[in-house]
Coordinates of C-alpha atoms and ligand atoms in Angstrom, one line a residue:
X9 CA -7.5 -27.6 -14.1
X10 CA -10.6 -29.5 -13.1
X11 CA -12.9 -28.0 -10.6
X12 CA -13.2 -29.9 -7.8
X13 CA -15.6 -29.6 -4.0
X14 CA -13.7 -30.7 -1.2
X15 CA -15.9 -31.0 1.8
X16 CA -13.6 -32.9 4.3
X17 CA -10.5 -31.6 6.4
X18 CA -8.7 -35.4 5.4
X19 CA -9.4 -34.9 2.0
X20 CA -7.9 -31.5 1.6
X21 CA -5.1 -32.3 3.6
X22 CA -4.2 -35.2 1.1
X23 CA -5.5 -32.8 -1.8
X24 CA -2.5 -29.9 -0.4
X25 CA 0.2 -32.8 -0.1
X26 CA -0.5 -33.9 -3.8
X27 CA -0.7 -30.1 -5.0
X28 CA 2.4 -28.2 -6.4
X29 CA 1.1 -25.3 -7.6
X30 CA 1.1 -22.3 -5.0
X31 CA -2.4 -21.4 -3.6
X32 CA -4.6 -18.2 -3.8
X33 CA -6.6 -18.5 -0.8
X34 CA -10.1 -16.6 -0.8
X35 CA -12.1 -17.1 2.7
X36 CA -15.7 -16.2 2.7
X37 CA -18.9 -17.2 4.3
X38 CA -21.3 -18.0 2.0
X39 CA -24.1 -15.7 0.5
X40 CA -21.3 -14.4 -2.3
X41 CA -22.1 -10.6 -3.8
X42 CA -19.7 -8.6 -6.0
X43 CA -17.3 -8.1 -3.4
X44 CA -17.0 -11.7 -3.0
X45 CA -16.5 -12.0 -7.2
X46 CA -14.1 -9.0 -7.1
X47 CA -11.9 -11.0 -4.7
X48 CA -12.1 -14.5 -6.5
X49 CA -11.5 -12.5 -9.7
X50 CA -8.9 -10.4 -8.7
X51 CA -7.0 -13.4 -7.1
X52 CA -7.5 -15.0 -10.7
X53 CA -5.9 -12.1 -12.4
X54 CA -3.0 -11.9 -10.7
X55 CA -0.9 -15.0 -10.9
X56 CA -1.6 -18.4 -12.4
X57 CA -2.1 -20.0 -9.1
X58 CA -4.6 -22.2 -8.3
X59 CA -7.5 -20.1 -6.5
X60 CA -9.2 -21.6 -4.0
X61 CA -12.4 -20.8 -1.9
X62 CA -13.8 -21.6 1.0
X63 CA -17.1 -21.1 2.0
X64 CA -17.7 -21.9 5.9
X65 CA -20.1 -20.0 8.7
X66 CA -17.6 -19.7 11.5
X67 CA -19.9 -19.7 14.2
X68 CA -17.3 -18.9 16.9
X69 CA -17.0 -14.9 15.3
X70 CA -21.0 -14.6 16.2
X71 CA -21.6 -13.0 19.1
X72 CA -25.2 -13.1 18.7
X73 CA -27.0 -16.8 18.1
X74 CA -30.2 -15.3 16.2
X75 CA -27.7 -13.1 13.8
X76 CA -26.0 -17.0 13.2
X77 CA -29.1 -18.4 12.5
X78 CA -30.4 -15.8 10.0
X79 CA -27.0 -15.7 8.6
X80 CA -28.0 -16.1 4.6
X81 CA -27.2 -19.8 3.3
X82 CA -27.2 -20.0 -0.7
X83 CA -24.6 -23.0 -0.9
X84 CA -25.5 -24.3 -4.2
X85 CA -25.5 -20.5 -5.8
X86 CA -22.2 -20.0 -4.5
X87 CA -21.0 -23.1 -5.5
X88 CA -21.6 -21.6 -9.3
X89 CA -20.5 -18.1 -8.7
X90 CA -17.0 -19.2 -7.4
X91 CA -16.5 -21.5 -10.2
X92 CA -17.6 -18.8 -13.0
X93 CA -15.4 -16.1 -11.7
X94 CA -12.4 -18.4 -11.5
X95 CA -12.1 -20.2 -8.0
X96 CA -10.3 -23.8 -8.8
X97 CA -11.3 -25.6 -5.6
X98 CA -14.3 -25.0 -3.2
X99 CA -14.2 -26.0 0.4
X100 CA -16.7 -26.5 2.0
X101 CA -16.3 -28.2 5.5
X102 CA -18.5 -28.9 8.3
X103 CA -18.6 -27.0 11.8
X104 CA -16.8 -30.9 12.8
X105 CA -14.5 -30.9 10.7
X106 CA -13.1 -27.7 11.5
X107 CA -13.6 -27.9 15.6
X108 CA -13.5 -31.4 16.1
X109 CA -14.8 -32.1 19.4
X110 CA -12.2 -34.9 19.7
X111 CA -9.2 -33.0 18.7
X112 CA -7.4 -31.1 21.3
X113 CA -4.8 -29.9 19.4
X114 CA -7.7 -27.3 17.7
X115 CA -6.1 -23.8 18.6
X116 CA -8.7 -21.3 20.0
X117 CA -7.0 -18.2 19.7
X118 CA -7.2 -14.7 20.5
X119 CA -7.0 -11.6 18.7
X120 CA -4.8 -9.0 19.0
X121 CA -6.1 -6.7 22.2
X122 CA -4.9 -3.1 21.0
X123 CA -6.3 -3.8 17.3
X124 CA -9.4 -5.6 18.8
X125 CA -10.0 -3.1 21.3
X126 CA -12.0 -0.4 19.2
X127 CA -14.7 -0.1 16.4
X128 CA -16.8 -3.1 16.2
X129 CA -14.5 -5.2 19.1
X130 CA -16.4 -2.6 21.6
X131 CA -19.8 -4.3 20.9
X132 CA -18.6 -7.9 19.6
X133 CA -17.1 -10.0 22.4
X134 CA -15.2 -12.9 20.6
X135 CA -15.9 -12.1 17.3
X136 CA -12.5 -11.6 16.2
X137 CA -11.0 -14.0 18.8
X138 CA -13.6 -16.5 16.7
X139 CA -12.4 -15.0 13.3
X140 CA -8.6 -15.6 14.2
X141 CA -8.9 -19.2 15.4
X142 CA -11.2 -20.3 11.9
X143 CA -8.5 -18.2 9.6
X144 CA -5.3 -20.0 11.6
X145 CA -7.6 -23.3 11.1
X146 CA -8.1 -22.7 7.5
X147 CA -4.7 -21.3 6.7
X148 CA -2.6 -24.5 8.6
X149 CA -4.9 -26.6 6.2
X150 CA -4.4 -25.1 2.8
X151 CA -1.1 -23.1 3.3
X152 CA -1.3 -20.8 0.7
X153 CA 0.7 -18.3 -0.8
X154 CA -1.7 -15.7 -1.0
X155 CA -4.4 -15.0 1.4
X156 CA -7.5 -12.0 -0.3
X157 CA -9.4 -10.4 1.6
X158 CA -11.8 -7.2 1.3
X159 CA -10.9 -3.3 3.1
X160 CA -14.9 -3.3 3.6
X161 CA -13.4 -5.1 7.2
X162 CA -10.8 -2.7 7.4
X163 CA -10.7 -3.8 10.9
X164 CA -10.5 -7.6 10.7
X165 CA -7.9 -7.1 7.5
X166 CA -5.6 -5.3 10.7
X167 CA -6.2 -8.1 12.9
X168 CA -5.2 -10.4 10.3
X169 CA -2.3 -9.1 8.9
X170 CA -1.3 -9.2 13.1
X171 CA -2.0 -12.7 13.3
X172 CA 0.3 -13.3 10.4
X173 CA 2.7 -11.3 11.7
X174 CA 2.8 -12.2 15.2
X175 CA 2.7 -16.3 14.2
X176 CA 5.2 -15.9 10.9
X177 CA 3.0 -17.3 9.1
X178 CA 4.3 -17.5 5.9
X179 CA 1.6 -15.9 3.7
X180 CA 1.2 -12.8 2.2
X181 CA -2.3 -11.1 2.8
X182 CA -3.6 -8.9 -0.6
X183 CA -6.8 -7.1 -0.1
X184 CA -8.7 -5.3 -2.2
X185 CA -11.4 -1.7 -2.1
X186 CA -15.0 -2.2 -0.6
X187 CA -17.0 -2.7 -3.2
X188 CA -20.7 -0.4 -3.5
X189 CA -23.9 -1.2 -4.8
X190 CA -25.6 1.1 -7.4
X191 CA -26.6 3.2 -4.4
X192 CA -23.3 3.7 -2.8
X193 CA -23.7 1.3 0.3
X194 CA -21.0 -1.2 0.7
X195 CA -21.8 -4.9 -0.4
X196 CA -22.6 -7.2 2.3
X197 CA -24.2 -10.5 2.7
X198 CA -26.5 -8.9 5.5
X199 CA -27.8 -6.4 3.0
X200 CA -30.2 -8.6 2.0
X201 CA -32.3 -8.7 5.4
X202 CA -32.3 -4.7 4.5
X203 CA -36.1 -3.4 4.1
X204 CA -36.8 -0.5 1.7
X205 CA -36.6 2.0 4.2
X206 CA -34.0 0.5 5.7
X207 CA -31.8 0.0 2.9
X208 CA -32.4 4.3 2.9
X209 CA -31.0 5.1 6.2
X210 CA -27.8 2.8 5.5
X211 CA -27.6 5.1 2.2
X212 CA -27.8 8.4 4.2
X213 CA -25.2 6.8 6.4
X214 CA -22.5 5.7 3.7
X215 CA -23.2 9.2 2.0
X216 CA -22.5 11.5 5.4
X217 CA -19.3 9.4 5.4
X218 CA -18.7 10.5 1.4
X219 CA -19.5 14.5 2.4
X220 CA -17.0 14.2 5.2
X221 CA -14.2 12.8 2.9
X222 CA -14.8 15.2 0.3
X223 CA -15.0 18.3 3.1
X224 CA -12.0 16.8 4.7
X225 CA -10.0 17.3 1.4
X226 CA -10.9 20.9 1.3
X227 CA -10.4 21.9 5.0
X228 CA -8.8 19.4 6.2
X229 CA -11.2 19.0 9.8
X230 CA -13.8 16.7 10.3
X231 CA -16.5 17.1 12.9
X232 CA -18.0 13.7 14.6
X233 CA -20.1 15.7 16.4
X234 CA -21.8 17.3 13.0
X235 CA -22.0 13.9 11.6
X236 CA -23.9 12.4 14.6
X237 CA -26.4 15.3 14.7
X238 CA -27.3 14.5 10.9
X239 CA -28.0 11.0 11.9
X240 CA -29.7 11.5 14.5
X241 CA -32.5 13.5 12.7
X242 CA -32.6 10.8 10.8
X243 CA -33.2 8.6 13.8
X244 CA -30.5 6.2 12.8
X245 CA -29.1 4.1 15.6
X246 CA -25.3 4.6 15.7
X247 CA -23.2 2.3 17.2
X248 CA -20.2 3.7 17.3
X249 CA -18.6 6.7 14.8
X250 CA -15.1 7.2 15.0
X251 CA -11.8 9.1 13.8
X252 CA -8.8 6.9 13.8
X253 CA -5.4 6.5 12.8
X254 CA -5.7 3.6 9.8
X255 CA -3.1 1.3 11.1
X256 CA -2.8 1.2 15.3
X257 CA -6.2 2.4 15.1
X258 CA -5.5 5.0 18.1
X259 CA -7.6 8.3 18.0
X260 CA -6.3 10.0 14.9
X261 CA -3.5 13.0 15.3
X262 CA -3.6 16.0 13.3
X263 CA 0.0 14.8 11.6
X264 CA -1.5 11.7 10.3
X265 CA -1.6 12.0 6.4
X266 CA -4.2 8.9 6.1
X267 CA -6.6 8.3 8.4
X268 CA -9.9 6.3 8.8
X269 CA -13.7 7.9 10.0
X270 CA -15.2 4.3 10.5
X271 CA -18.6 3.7 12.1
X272 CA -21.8 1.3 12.7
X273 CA -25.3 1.8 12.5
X274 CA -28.2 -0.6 13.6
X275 CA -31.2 -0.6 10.7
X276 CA -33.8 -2.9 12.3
X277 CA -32.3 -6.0 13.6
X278 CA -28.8 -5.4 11.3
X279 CA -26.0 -4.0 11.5
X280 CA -24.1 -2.6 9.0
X281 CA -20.7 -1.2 9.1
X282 CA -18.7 1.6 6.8
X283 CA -15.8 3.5 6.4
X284 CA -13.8 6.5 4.6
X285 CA -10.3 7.0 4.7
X286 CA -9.5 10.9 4.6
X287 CA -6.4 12.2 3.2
X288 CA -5.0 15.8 3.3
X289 CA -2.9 14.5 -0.2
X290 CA -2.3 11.2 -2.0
X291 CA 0.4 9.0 -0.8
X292 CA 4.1 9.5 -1.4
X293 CA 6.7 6.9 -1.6
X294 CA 10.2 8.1 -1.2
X295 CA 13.2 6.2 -2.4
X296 CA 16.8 7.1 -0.8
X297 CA 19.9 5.2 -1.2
X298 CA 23.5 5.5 -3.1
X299 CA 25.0 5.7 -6.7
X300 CA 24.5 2.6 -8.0
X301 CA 21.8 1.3 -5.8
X302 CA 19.3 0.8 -8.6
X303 CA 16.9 3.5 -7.7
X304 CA 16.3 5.2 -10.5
X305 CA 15.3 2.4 -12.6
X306 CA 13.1 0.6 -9.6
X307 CA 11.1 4.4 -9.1
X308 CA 10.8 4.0 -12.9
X309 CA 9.1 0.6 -12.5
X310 CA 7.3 1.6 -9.6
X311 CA 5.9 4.8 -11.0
X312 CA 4.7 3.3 -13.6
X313 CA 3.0 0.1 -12.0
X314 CA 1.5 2.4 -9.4
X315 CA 0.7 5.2 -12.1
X316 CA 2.1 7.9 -9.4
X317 CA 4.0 10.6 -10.7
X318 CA 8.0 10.0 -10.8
X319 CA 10.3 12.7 -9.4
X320 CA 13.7 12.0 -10.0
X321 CA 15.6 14.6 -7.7
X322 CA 19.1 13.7 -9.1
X323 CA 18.4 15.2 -12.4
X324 CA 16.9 18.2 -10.7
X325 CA 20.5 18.7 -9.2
X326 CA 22.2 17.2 -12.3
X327 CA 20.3 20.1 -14.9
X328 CA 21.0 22.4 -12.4
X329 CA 25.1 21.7 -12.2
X330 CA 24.4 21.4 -16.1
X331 CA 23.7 25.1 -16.3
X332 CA 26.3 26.1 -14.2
X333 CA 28.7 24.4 -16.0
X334 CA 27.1 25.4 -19.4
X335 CA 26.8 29.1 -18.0
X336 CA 30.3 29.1 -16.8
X337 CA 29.2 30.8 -13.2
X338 CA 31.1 30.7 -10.4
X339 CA 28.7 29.0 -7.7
X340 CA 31.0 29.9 -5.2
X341 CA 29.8 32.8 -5.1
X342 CA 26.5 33.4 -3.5
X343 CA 25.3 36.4 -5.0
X344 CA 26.1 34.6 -8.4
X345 CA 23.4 31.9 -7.6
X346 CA 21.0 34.3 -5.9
X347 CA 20.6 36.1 -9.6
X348 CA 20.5 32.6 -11.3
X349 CA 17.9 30.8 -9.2
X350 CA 15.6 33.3 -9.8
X351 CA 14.9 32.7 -13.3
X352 CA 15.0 28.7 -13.2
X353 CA 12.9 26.2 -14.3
X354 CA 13.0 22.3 -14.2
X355 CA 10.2 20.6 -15.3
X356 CA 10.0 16.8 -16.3
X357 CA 7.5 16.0 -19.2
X358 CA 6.6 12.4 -20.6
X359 CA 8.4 11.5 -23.6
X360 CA 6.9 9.4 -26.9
X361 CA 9.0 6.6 -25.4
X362 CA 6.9 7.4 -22.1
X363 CA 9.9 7.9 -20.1
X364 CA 10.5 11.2 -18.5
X365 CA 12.4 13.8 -20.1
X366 CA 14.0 17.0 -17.9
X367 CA 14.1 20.5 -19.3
X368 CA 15.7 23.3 -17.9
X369 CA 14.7 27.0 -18.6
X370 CA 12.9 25.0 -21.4
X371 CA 16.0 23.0 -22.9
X372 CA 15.6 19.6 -22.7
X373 CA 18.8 18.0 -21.2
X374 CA 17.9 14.3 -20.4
X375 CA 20.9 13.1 -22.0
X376 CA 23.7 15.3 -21.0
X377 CA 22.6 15.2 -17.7
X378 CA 24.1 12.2 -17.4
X379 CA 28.0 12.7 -18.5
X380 CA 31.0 11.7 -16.3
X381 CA 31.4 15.4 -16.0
X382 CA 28.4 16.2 -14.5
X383 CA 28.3 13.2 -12.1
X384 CA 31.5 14.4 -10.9
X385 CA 30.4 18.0 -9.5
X386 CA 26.9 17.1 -9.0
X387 CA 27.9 15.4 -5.5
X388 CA 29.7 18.9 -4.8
X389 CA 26.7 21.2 -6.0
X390 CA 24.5 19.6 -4.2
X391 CA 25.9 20.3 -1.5
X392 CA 25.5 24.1 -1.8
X393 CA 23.0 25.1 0.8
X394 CA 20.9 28.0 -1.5
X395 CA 20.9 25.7 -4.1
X396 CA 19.5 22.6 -1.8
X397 CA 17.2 24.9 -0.3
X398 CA 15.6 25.9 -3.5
X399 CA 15.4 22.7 -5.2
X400 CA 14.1 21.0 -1.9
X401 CA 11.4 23.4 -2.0
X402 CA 10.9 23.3 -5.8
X403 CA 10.7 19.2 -4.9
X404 CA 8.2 19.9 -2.3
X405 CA 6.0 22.2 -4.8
X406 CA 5.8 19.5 -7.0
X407 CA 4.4 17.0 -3.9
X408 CA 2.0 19.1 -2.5
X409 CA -1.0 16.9 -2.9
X410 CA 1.1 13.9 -3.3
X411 CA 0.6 10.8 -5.6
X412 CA 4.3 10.2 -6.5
X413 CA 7.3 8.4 -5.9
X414 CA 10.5 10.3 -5.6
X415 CA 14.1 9.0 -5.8
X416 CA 16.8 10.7 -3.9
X417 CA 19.7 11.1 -1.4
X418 CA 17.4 13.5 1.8
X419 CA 13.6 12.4 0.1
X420 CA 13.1 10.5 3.7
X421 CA 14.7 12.7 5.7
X422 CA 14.7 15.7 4.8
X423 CA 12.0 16.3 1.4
X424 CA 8.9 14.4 2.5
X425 CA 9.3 13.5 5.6
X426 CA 5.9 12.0 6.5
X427 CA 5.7 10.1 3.5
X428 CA 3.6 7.1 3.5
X429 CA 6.8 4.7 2.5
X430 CA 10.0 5.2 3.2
X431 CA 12.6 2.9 1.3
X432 CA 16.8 2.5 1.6
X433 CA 17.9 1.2 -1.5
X434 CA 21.7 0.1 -1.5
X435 CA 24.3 -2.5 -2.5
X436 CA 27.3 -3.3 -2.5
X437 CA 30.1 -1.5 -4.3
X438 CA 31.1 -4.3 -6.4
X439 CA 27.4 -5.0 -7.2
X440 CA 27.2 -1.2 -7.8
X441 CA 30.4 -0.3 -10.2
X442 CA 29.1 -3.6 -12.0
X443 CA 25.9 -1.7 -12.4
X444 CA 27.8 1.5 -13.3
X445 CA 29.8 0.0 -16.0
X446 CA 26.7 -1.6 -17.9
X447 CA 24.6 1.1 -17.1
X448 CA 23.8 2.4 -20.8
X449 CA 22.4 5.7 -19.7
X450 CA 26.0 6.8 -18.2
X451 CA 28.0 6.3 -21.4
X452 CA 31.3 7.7 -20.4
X453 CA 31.0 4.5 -16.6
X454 CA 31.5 2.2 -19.8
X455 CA 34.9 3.6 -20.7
X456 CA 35.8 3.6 -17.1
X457 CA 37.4 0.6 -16.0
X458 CA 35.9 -1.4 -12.7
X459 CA 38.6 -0.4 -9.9
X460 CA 38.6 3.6 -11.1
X461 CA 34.9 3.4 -11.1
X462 CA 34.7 1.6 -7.5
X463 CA 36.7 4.4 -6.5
X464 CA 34.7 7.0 -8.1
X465 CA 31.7 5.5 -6.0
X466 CA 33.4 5.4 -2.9
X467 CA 34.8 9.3 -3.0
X468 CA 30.5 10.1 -3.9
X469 CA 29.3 8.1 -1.2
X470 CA 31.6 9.9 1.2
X471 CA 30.8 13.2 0.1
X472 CA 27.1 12.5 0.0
X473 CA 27.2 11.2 3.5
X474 CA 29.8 13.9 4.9
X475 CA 28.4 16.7 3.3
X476 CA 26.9 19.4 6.0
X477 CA 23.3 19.6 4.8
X478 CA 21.1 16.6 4.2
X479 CA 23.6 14.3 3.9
X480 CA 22.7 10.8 2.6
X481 CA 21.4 8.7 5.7
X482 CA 18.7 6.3 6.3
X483 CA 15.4 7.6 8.2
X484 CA 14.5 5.9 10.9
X485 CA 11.6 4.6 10.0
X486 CA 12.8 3.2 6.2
X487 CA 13.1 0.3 5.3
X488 CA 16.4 -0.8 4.1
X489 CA 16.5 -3.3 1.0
X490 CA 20.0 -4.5 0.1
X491 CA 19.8 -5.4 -3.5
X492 CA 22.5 -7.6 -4.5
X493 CA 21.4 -10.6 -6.3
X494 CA 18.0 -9.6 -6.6
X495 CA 16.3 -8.8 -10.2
X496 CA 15.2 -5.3 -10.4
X497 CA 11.6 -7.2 -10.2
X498 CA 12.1 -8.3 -7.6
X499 CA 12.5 -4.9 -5.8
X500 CA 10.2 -3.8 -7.7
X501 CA 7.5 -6.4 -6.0
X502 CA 9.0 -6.4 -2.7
X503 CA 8.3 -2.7 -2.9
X504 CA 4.9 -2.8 -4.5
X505 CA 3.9 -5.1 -1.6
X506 CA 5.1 -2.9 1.4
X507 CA 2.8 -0.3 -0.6
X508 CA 0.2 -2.4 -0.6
X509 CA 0.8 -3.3 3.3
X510 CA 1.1 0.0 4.0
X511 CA -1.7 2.3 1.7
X512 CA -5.0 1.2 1.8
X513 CA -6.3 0.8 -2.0
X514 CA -8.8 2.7 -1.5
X515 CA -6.9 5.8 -1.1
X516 CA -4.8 4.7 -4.0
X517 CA -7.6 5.0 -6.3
X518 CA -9.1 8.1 -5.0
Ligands
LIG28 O1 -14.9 -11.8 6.3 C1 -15.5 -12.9 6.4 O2 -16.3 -13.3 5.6 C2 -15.1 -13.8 7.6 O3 -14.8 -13.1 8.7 C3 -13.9 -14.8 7.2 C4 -12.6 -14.0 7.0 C5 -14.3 -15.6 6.0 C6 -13.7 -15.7 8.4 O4 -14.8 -16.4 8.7

């Protein structure tokens, strides 16, 4: 595609009506560092859109007129660094063009109040009113499909993804990790009014943010107070320091799994803004939902995509009715299982093929796992209390510090309930015992023909969702996804992106 430089609002309104391709939309304000090439290039990566930047000083997000006249102009440097790290289209309008003082129909809007009412919307009257009314502007002009945008401005990202939200705007907003300089501090166009010295304080800053993170993952409390103390001697000017919860961005409670110690500092006349996210473990994603749904195969995907760990719980309950089958025990009997689930061990190990194989007490039983005769007294094992109780807490073992995706029937509601992402996975029984019959894993569903296998679904559903302990429901706070007629990609995507919306990246790659 040729590069073009669109400076007009006319001319990129008839440049979008003559366009067909979908749009990556990157937004910046000039002065582009690596952050800025990290979003340009990451937009570039992921589709074959057309990418398109704009660079515009929105004067209504500064609160302050000097900091808007010192903000750093480089146009004709930026102009070269969007176009060699992949940006299609550059726009570039005028203060007119986007508030035209003759045109009424120019929304000034106002940003959410309970995301806008902490961190830097203390300090910055209007600035994210200002940063909401140029976005809307921008994003009525080029509609794009995708909108990127950095976690450095964890806060405006929130605002944002509110404003999209609360006007159904039909975009979907990616963002990507704050990127650091060789010494740790976050990239920002204002670093480069930092002196020596100051550049120094804004690096003891970002690295008492780093200690508390890495003290948080050992004892899991944080102290503000410590943390302003060490500033202090440091006679650094702190704005604001705080310990929130990452999303409503309410004081943080001691259930939260994620949440975000975000603060300012003042070096000279700038200020400069970080954050950590602390974790007490990685994120878990937990996938509930019928025979049939497509589960397994989507936590596969998933798994894999995400590189999280992949714990099917089925085959834990599916080895185990394996050995009582193979064992010939009579797991009616409760002192029978006592003496058995002493000695038992299910571990899954990657394959050459890298899928997961299961082993129990060290014999590998992937494929007969999967016979008609296990999945017809798997339904009723599981529903033996000592034997849910110990797998649940073998399945709990295994998530201690997180980082996987499980697949199950209780992961939701009963296994991991606080994880991160809570999915429902179902279909309809047609779709399902379609699914069934070509599944190639479950040899013996292909023999079956579609009404006895309908039948054999309907009987497991109602025993998973009568049965006394965990039965199958949905958690209240999953989301359901009703797969019929979608590709497994699709759920797969859909899924990837509710992540996404839901994990910062940050804490996926820590
Ligand atoms: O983050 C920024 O650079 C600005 O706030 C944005 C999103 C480009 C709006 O002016």
């Amino acid at each position: 595609m040729k590069k073009v430089i669109i400076r007009k609002t006319e001319e990129i309104e008839n440049w979008r009506r003559n366009i067909n391709s979908d749009i990556n939309f990157i937004p910046t304000m000039g002065n582009l560092h690596n952050g800025h090439i990290k979003l340009i290039s990451t937009a570039k990566k992921d589709n074959t859109n057309v990418n398109l930047v704009s660079i515009f000083v929105n004067p209504l997000q500064f609160d302050d007129k000097s900091d808007l006249e010192n903000y750093p102009k480089t146009i004709e440097n930026d102009i070269k660094i969007s176009f060699a790290n992949g940006a299609d289209v550059i726009f570039i309008p005028s203060t007119e063009d986007i508030y035209p003082t003759n045109n009424k129909s120019i929304k000034f809007l106002k940003a959410s109040i309970e995301l806008s009412s902490a961190l830097c919307g203390l300090n910055r009257s209007g600035h994210f009113d200002g940063v909401c009314t140029v976005v809307f502007r921008l994003l009525n002009l080029i509609k794009p499909k995708n909108l990127y945008l950095g976690e450095k401005d964890w806060q405006q990202l929130l605002i944002l993804k509110n404003l999209v939200l609360t006007k159904k705007l039909n975009v979907a907003i990616r963002s990507i990790p704050t990127q650091r300089d060789f010494d740790g501090i976050p990239l920002s166009s204002r670093n480069v009014h930092l002196s020596k010295n100051e550049r120094k304080l804004i690096k003891f800053f970002s690295n008492e943010l780093l200690i508390a993170k890495k003290n948080f993952q050992q004892d899991k409390k944080i102290s503000l107070k410590e943390i302003i103390k060490n500033l202090s001697a440091e006679k650094i000017s702190i704005e604001y320091l705080e310990h929130l919860h990452p999303h409503t961005l309410q004081q943080a409670r001691s259930e939260d799994n994620i949440s975000i110690l975000a603060g300012a500092i003042r070096c000279g006349e700038t200020r400069l803004i970080d954050h950590v996210f602390l974790m007490k473990r990685k994120p878990i994603i937990a996938i509930d939902g019928p025979a049939g749904s497509g589960k397994s195969t989507v936590t596969k995907l998933i798994a894999k995509k995400l590189k999280l760990l992949y714990l099917d719980t089925g085959a834990m309950y599916r080895a185990l009715s394996w050995l009582l089958i193979k064992e010939n025990i009579d797991y009616k009997k409760e002192k029978n299982l006592q003496k058995i689930l002493k000695n038992i061990s299910i571990v899954f190990k990657s394959n050459e093929n890298s899928n997961q194989d299961v082993f129990i007490n060290n014999y590998c039983v992937t494929e007969e796992i999967r016979s008609q005769e296990i999945s017809s007294i798997v339904s009723k094992i599981s529903s033996i209390k000592e034997l849910r109780k110990f797998l649940v807490e073998e399945q709990r073992r295994i998530g201690e510090s997180g980082g996987l995706v499980a697949e199950g029937r209780d992961i939701g509601t009963t296994v991991f309930p606080d994880a991160e992402l809570k999915i429902f996975l179902t279909a309809s029984i047609d779709e399902r015992a379609k699914r069934r019959k070509s599944d190639k894993q479950s040899k013996d569903s292909q023999e079956i023909d579609l009404h006895t296998l309908k039948e054999l679904i309907k009987k497991r559903d109602f025993e998973d969702s009568n049965r006394e302990i965990s039965p199958l429901i949905k958690a209240n706070d999953a989301i359901e996804i009703i797969t019929d007629g979608y590709s497994i990609h699709d759920v797969v995507d859909k899924i990837i992106d509710l992540y996404n919306d839901k994990v910062p990246k940050e804490t996926q790659i820590q």
